[in-house]
């Protein structure tokens, strides 16, 4: 692990000021925030992240979960365990609670923060191994995953430069809930809809979000729940606990008179970013809430899938995941 200095920020302004000295908010940044540390510290130990300074933001008052405009505001430092067990989240945003609980372990969720989860890096094994070529870790170096072991990697939103999966469960639920990310930057505060927060890899897989140097995430906003709408999360993986998704589906569904009145579908484990399945939503809206229609929606969601040598099975798996999630939530 390379040497770096460590400071504790006492205010949001102090934290943002320190990080503004960073050349970039992405990999290779010279100043990084640390919240729970469950992702960053791993990557420091592996020498994948090599900042000159780490700014501890845990003293900042950003842990509250509070009502906002009929919805909920979740502070950036709210721990995953606290969010998942919050009575308002369980009642109005079940998909978020279920997604968080499906991830990692209780100990990790006790440390993991909302913002840290938003920004956790890919688990692509080549990204975490300095002996392998990786465009995300070292831009322009190549990608050994393309012809390598890519069973866990993405089939949607890929490019010739990167096929890494976004590993988060929380973020899939936030995508289906159309959450908004609050950011404090050098030019003031801004709110970014989560659908615009993540960037597809394209030719620059090292740039993962719209964050700019010095940006501090201060919270996440959830809009008021739609009356009569239910939600849920289904995660399929190699073992029942402590494992990342092969495919997952976050579903927010409203049904009235046997027809779909509200549909938001997002997928995990298959996309280079938490994947909003707008084609599936279009197949559902106004249509009968039947298994046949759910199958059509799943087909639409995966129509642009581009599997590699080892991950073709994800196409069918993801379809079945969507159908099962819709059926379960629709029948609840
Ligand atoms: C063994 C293991 C299993 C796991 N399994 C799963 C799983 O199944 N599903 C899943 O979704 N996740 C899983 N995770 C990942 C875990 O959820 C993340 O590590 C965690 O959410 C990261 O949060 P953190 O607060 O610890 O982030 P940190 O490690 O502190 O930070 C992560 C990144 O976020 C940045 N950051 C943090 N806060 C802010 C802020 N306020 N503003 C700007 N930047 C910020 C940091 O600079 C860093 O780049 C697993 C992790 C481990 C170690
Ligand atoms: S898939 Fe992306 S993260 Fe994985 S090795 Fe290729 S460039 Fe790196």
XYZ file of C-alpha atoms and ligand atoms in Angstrom:
393
model
C 0.000 0.000 0.000
C 1.363 3.429 -0.939
C 1.829 6.183 1.660
C -0.939 8.748 1.978
C -1.899 11.440 4.469
C -5.132 11.140 6.449
C -7.281 14.057 7.622
C -10.674 14.256 9.330
C -13.033 16.856 7.888
C -15.097 18.835 10.411
C -17.423 20.508 7.885
C -18.793 19.810 4.408
C -16.936 22.891 3.142
C -13.637 21.630 4.560
C -14.171 18.226 2.985
C -15.072 19.663 -0.412
C -12.165 22.108 -0.273
C -9.696 19.302 0.369
C -11.061 17.148 -2.422
C -11.130 20.049 -4.890
C -7.345 19.765 -5.027
C -7.866 16.413 -6.672
C -7.248 16.275 -10.411
C -10.251 14.061 -10.948
C -13.130 12.642 -8.963
C -12.539 9.202 -10.432
C -9.849 6.560 -10.289
C -6.431 8.093 -9.878
C -7.809 10.996 -7.859
C -5.192 12.382 -5.503
C -7.718 13.077 -2.720
C -10.449 10.610 -1.759
C -13.182 10.725 0.844
C -13.646 7.763 3.123
C -16.998 6.880 4.730
C -17.440 3.253 5.869
C -14.204 2.325 4.120
C -15.521 -1.116 3.149
C -14.683 -0.561 -0.511
C -11.993 2.096 -0.516
C -9.742 0.411 2.070
C -9.795 -2.885 0.120
C -8.703 -1.023 -2.996
C -5.987 0.873 -1.097
C -4.586 -2.433 0.137
C -4.589 -3.802 -3.412
C -2.870 -0.621 -4.706
C -5.755 -0.184 -7.143
C -6.528 3.174 -5.505
C -3.442 5.298 -4.790
C -4.538 8.672 -3.410
C -2.117 11.133 -1.833
C -4.663 12.085 0.809
C -7.710 10.408 2.343
C -10.328 12.695 3.887
C -12.440 11.103 6.624
C -15.971 12.537 6.375
C -17.511 10.532 9.224
C -17.699 13.541 11.576
C -20.037 15.383 9.180
C -23.739 15.551 10.037
C -24.987 13.552 7.092
C -26.528 10.450 8.708
C -30.140 11.516 9.131
C -33.100 9.902 7.391
C -35.835 12.538 7.328
C -39.132 13.379 5.595
C -38.875 15.699 2.577
C -41.754 16.902 0.361
C -43.856 13.836 1.138
C -40.881 11.602 0.397
C -37.667 10.849 2.255
C -34.169 12.307 2.363
C -31.408 9.848 3.226
C -28.138 11.422 4.389
C -24.983 10.366 2.554
C -23.562 8.833 5.732
C -26.727 6.948 6.705
C -25.515 3.386 7.168
C -27.017 0.696 4.954
C -28.335 -1.164 8.046
C -30.134 1.936 9.317
C -31.731 2.619 5.933
C -32.843 -0.988 5.468
C -34.434 -1.148 8.922
C -36.075 2.298 8.853
C -39.849 1.820 9.277
C -40.659 4.427 6.590
C -38.318 2.782 4.099
C -39.772 -0.660 4.815
C -43.336 0.624 4.430
C -43.018 2.967 1.425
C -39.854 1.836 -0.366
C -39.692 -1.899 0.349
C -37.574 -2.442 -2.756
C -34.764 -0.392 -1.202
C -34.861 -2.205 2.122
C -34.919 -5.607 0.399
C -32.095 -4.676 -1.981
C -29.804 -3.505 0.808
C -30.481 -6.546 2.985
C -29.663 -8.831 0.034
C -26.132 -7.435 -0.123
C -22.869 -8.114 1.714
C -23.166 -9.129 5.398
C -24.708 -7.515 8.502
C -21.264 -6.346 9.637
C -20.480 -4.698 6.299
C -23.951 -3.117 6.104
C -23.378 -1.617 9.556
C -20.381 0.276 8.152
C -21.390 0.854 4.527
C -22.815 4.292 3.820
C -25.435 5.363 1.311
C -22.966 7.476 -0.717
C -20.182 4.910 -0.466
C -22.562 2.313 -1.867
C -23.476 4.661 -4.732
C -19.775 4.899 -5.600
C -18.536 1.365 -4.902
C -16.246 0.155 -7.686
C -16.719 -2.877 -9.897
C -15.798 -6.376 -8.684
C -14.339 -7.267 -12.109
C -11.386 -9.491 -11.073
C -9.089 -7.915 -13.663
C -9.745 -4.441 -12.239
C -8.556 -5.624 -8.832
C -5.408 -7.371 -10.119
C -2.506 -5.100 -11.065
C -0.967 -7.867 -13.204
C -3.903 -7.703 -15.656
C -4.727 -5.140 -18.321
C -7.685 -2.951 -17.387
C -8.890 0.222 -19.125
C -10.830 1.273 -16.063
C -7.804 1.109 -13.757
C -5.289 2.278 -16.343
C -6.940 4.069 -19.287
C -5.786 2.813 -22.681
C -4.050 -0.303 -21.351
C -6.578 -2.806 -22.744
C -9.126 -5.156 -21.208
C -8.212 -8.727 -20.292
C -11.811 -9.545 -19.358
C -13.025 -9.436 -22.979
C -11.518 -12.817 -23.815
C -10.989 -13.896 -20.223
C -13.196 -14.979 -17.341
C -16.261 -12.818 -17.864
C -18.978 -14.990 -16.315
C -19.881 -12.312 -13.726
C -19.605 -9.373 -16.136
C -22.119 -7.208 -17.964
C -24.296 -7.871 -20.999
C -25.987 -4.452 -21.206
C -24.376 -1.041 -21.675
C -21.001 -2.555 -22.545
C -18.410 -1.156 -24.938
C -15.298 -2.517 -26.657
C -13.326 -0.954 -23.813
C -15.103 -2.325 -20.739
C -17.744 -4.889 -19.776
C -17.537 -4.498 -15.999
C -20.741 -4.791 -13.986
C -21.887 -2.228 -11.444
C -22.003 -4.465 -8.359
C -24.480 -2.611 -6.152
C -27.917 -3.797 -5.039
C -28.905 -0.513 -3.363
C -28.359 1.416 -6.589
C -30.685 -0.817 -8.591
C -33.489 -0.069 -6.143
C -32.670 3.643 -6.212
C -32.887 3.531 -10.005
C -36.383 1.988 -9.873
C -37.397 4.588 -7.276
C -36.073 7.414 -9.500
C -33.986 8.763 -6.643
C -32.129 12.056 -6.857
C -28.497 12.435 -5.734
C -27.691 15.618 -3.777
C -24.208 16.952 -4.479
C -22.277 19.771 -2.879
C -19.669 21.029 -5.339
C -17.285 23.900 -5.792
C -19.943 25.813 -7.738
C -22.726 25.220 -5.213
C -25.286 22.500 -4.675
C -26.975 20.475 -7.374
C -29.446 17.608 -7.526
C -28.855 14.934 -10.149
C -31.516 12.329 -11.020
C -29.929 8.914 -10.604
C -30.741 8.079 -14.238
C -28.202 10.804 -15.172
C -25.672 10.097 -12.421
C -23.852 7.081 -13.904
C -21.925 7.138 -17.178
C -21.733 4.257 -19.629
C -18.146 3.062 -20.164
C -17.905 4.012 -23.864
C -14.281 4.913 -24.583
C -13.692 6.223 -21.037
C -14.565 3.442 -18.573
C -12.513 5.167 -15.848
C -15.144 7.932 -15.732
C -18.067 6.327 -13.932
C -20.273 9.212 -12.798
C -20.956 12.875 -13.433
C -19.072 13.830 -10.246
C -16.533 16.638 -10.637
C -13.407 17.346 -8.581
C -14.376 18.366 -5.067
C -17.926 17.034 -5.273
C -19.291 15.674 -2.015
C -22.490 13.634 -2.049
C -24.620 14.931 0.817
C -27.721 12.769 0.444
C -30.249 10.928 -1.671
C -33.851 12.014 -2.134
C -36.796 9.681 -2.644
C -39.986 11.127 -4.064
C -43.346 10.645 -2.334
C -44.585 7.085 -2.847
C -47.330 6.668 -5.447
C -50.596 5.586 -3.798
C -51.370 1.885 -4.199
C -47.996 1.037 -5.694
C -45.935 -1.906 -4.377
C -42.292 -2.731 -4.801
C -39.805 -5.546 -4.342
C -36.293 -6.792 -5.111
C -35.204 -10.200 -6.335
C -31.532 -11.149 -6.445
C -30.178 -14.295 -8.090
C -26.627 -15.342 -7.174
C -24.331 -18.313 -6.763
C -25.019 -18.660 -3.029
C -27.671 -17.287 -0.713
C -25.526 -14.833 1.236
C -22.403 -12.718 0.935
C -22.453 -12.800 -2.855
C -22.935 -10.296 -5.667
C -25.821 -10.598 -8.127
C -25.670 -12.621 -11.311
C -28.974 -10.952 -12.123
C -31.377 -8.934 -10.021
C -34.590 -7.012 -10.567
C -36.054 -4.041 -8.721
C -39.717 -3.574 -9.456
C -42.151 -0.782 -8.554
C -45.604 -1.750 -9.768
C -49.129 -0.362 -9.623
C -52.080 -2.466 -10.773
C -55.708 -1.375 -10.962
C -58.610 -3.282 -12.526
C -56.166 -5.926 -13.716
C -54.099 -3.395 -15.700
C -50.683 -1.934 -14.977
C -50.958 1.715 -13.967
C -47.378 2.297 -12.840
C -44.212 0.410 -13.755
C -40.582 0.999 -12.959
C -38.101 -1.807 -13.575
C -34.356 -1.799 -12.972
C -31.776 -4.567 -13.198
C -28.569 -5.421 -11.385
C -25.781 -7.865 -12.199
C -26.205 -7.411 -15.935
C -25.446 -3.753 -16.666
C -22.320 -1.636 -16.639
C -24.433 0.810 -14.639
C -27.501 0.114 -12.473
C -29.809 -0.619 -15.400
C -33.183 1.035 -15.899
C -35.290 -1.201 -18.145
C -37.411 1.435 -19.866
C -38.364 -0.962 -22.686
C -39.866 -3.304 -20.094
C -41.783 -0.449 -18.518
C -43.220 0.538 -21.920
C -44.365 -3.072 -22.443
C -46.160 -3.011 -19.098
C -47.898 0.356 -18.917
C -51.630 0.100 -19.528
C -51.392 -3.621 -20.302
C -52.926 -6.572 -18.421
C -50.935 -7.587 -15.352
C -50.479 -11.144 -16.574
C -47.538 -13.508 -16.731
C -47.665 -13.395 -20.549
C -47.245 -9.628 -20.452
C -44.468 -9.866 -17.865
C -42.624 -12.254 -20.215
C -42.984 -9.718 -23.061
C -41.600 -7.015 -20.790
C -38.612 -9.193 -19.859
C -37.923 -9.966 -23.531
C -37.933 -6.235 -24.262
C -35.562 -5.523 -21.378
C -32.930 -7.932 -22.691
C -33.320 -7.395 -26.430
C -30.041 -5.459 -26.716
C -28.003 -7.829 -24.538
C -24.480 -8.549 -25.800
C -23.087 -11.571 -23.967
C -19.406 -12.575 -24.082
C -17.880 -16.065 -23.977
C -18.963 -17.056 -20.430
C -21.989 -14.948 -19.547
C -24.607 -15.877 -22.168
C -26.637 -17.605 -19.435
C -27.368 -14.202 -17.921
C -29.793 -13.323 -20.720
C -32.296 -16.019 -19.770
C -31.542 -15.673 -16.059
C -32.277 -11.931 -16.112
C -35.519 -12.471 -18.012
C -36.725 -15.030 -15.490
C -35.669 -12.733 -12.674
C -37.810 -9.896 -14.028
C -40.824 -12.148 -14.616
C -40.593 -13.608 -11.117
C -40.172 -10.192 -9.481
C -43.143 -8.749 -11.384
C -45.292 -11.774 -10.594
C -44.432 -11.621 -6.890
C -44.972 -7.882 -6.509
C -48.074 -7.937 -8.728
C -49.649 -10.691 -6.636
C -48.829 -9.114 -3.254
C -17.114 -8.875 1.168
C -18.021 -7.837 0.602
C -19.228 -8.211 0.049
C -20.080 -7.248 -0.485
N -21.275 -7.637 -1.050
C -22.091 -6.698 -1.588
C -23.312 -7.058 -2.197
O -23.691 -8.232 -2.259
N -24.089 -6.074 -2.716
C -23.710 -4.769 -2.663
O -24.453 -3.913 -3.144
N -22.558 -4.396 -2.107
C -21.751 -5.327 -1.568
N -20.559 -4.960 -1.025
C -20.109 -3.579 -1.176
C -20.518 -2.658 -0.061
O -21.908 -2.427 -0.140
C -19.744 -1.360 -0.276
O -18.392 -1.649 0.020
C -20.238 -0.228 0.576
O -21.551 0.109 0.239
C -19.357 1.004 0.379
O -19.740 1.985 1.318
P -18.641 2.658 2.256
O -19.317 3.728 3.029
O -17.892 1.651 3.035
O -17.706 3.313 1.133
P -16.171 3.713 1.195
O -15.337 2.499 0.999
O -15.890 4.587 2.363
O -16.122 4.627 -0.105
C -16.404 4.109 -1.390
C -16.211 5.240 -2.403
O -17.190 6.264 -2.182
C -16.543 7.534 -2.025
N -17.387 8.285 -1.094
C -17.902 7.841 0.085
N -18.731 8.773 0.605
C -18.747 9.819 -0.267
C -19.446 11.073 -0.311
N -20.293 11.443 0.650
N -19.248 11.895 -1.374
C -18.396 11.528 -2.377
N -17.708 10.372 -2.381
C -17.890 9.524 -1.350
C -15.152 7.200 -1.511
O -14.223 8.219 -1.817
C -14.859 5.926 -2.270
O -14.408 6.228 -3.565
C -19.707 -5.885 -0.446
C -18.480 -5.502 0.125
C -17.645 -6.456 0.653
C -16.351 -6.018 1.254
S -14.105 -5.207 -17.985
Fe -13.604 -3.097 -17.413
S -12.938 -3.293 -15.290
Fe -12.807 -5.343 -16.174
S -10.730 -5.536 -17.031
Fe -12.021 -4.776 -18.658
S -11.759 -2.564 -18.532
Fe -11.114 -3.393 -16.579
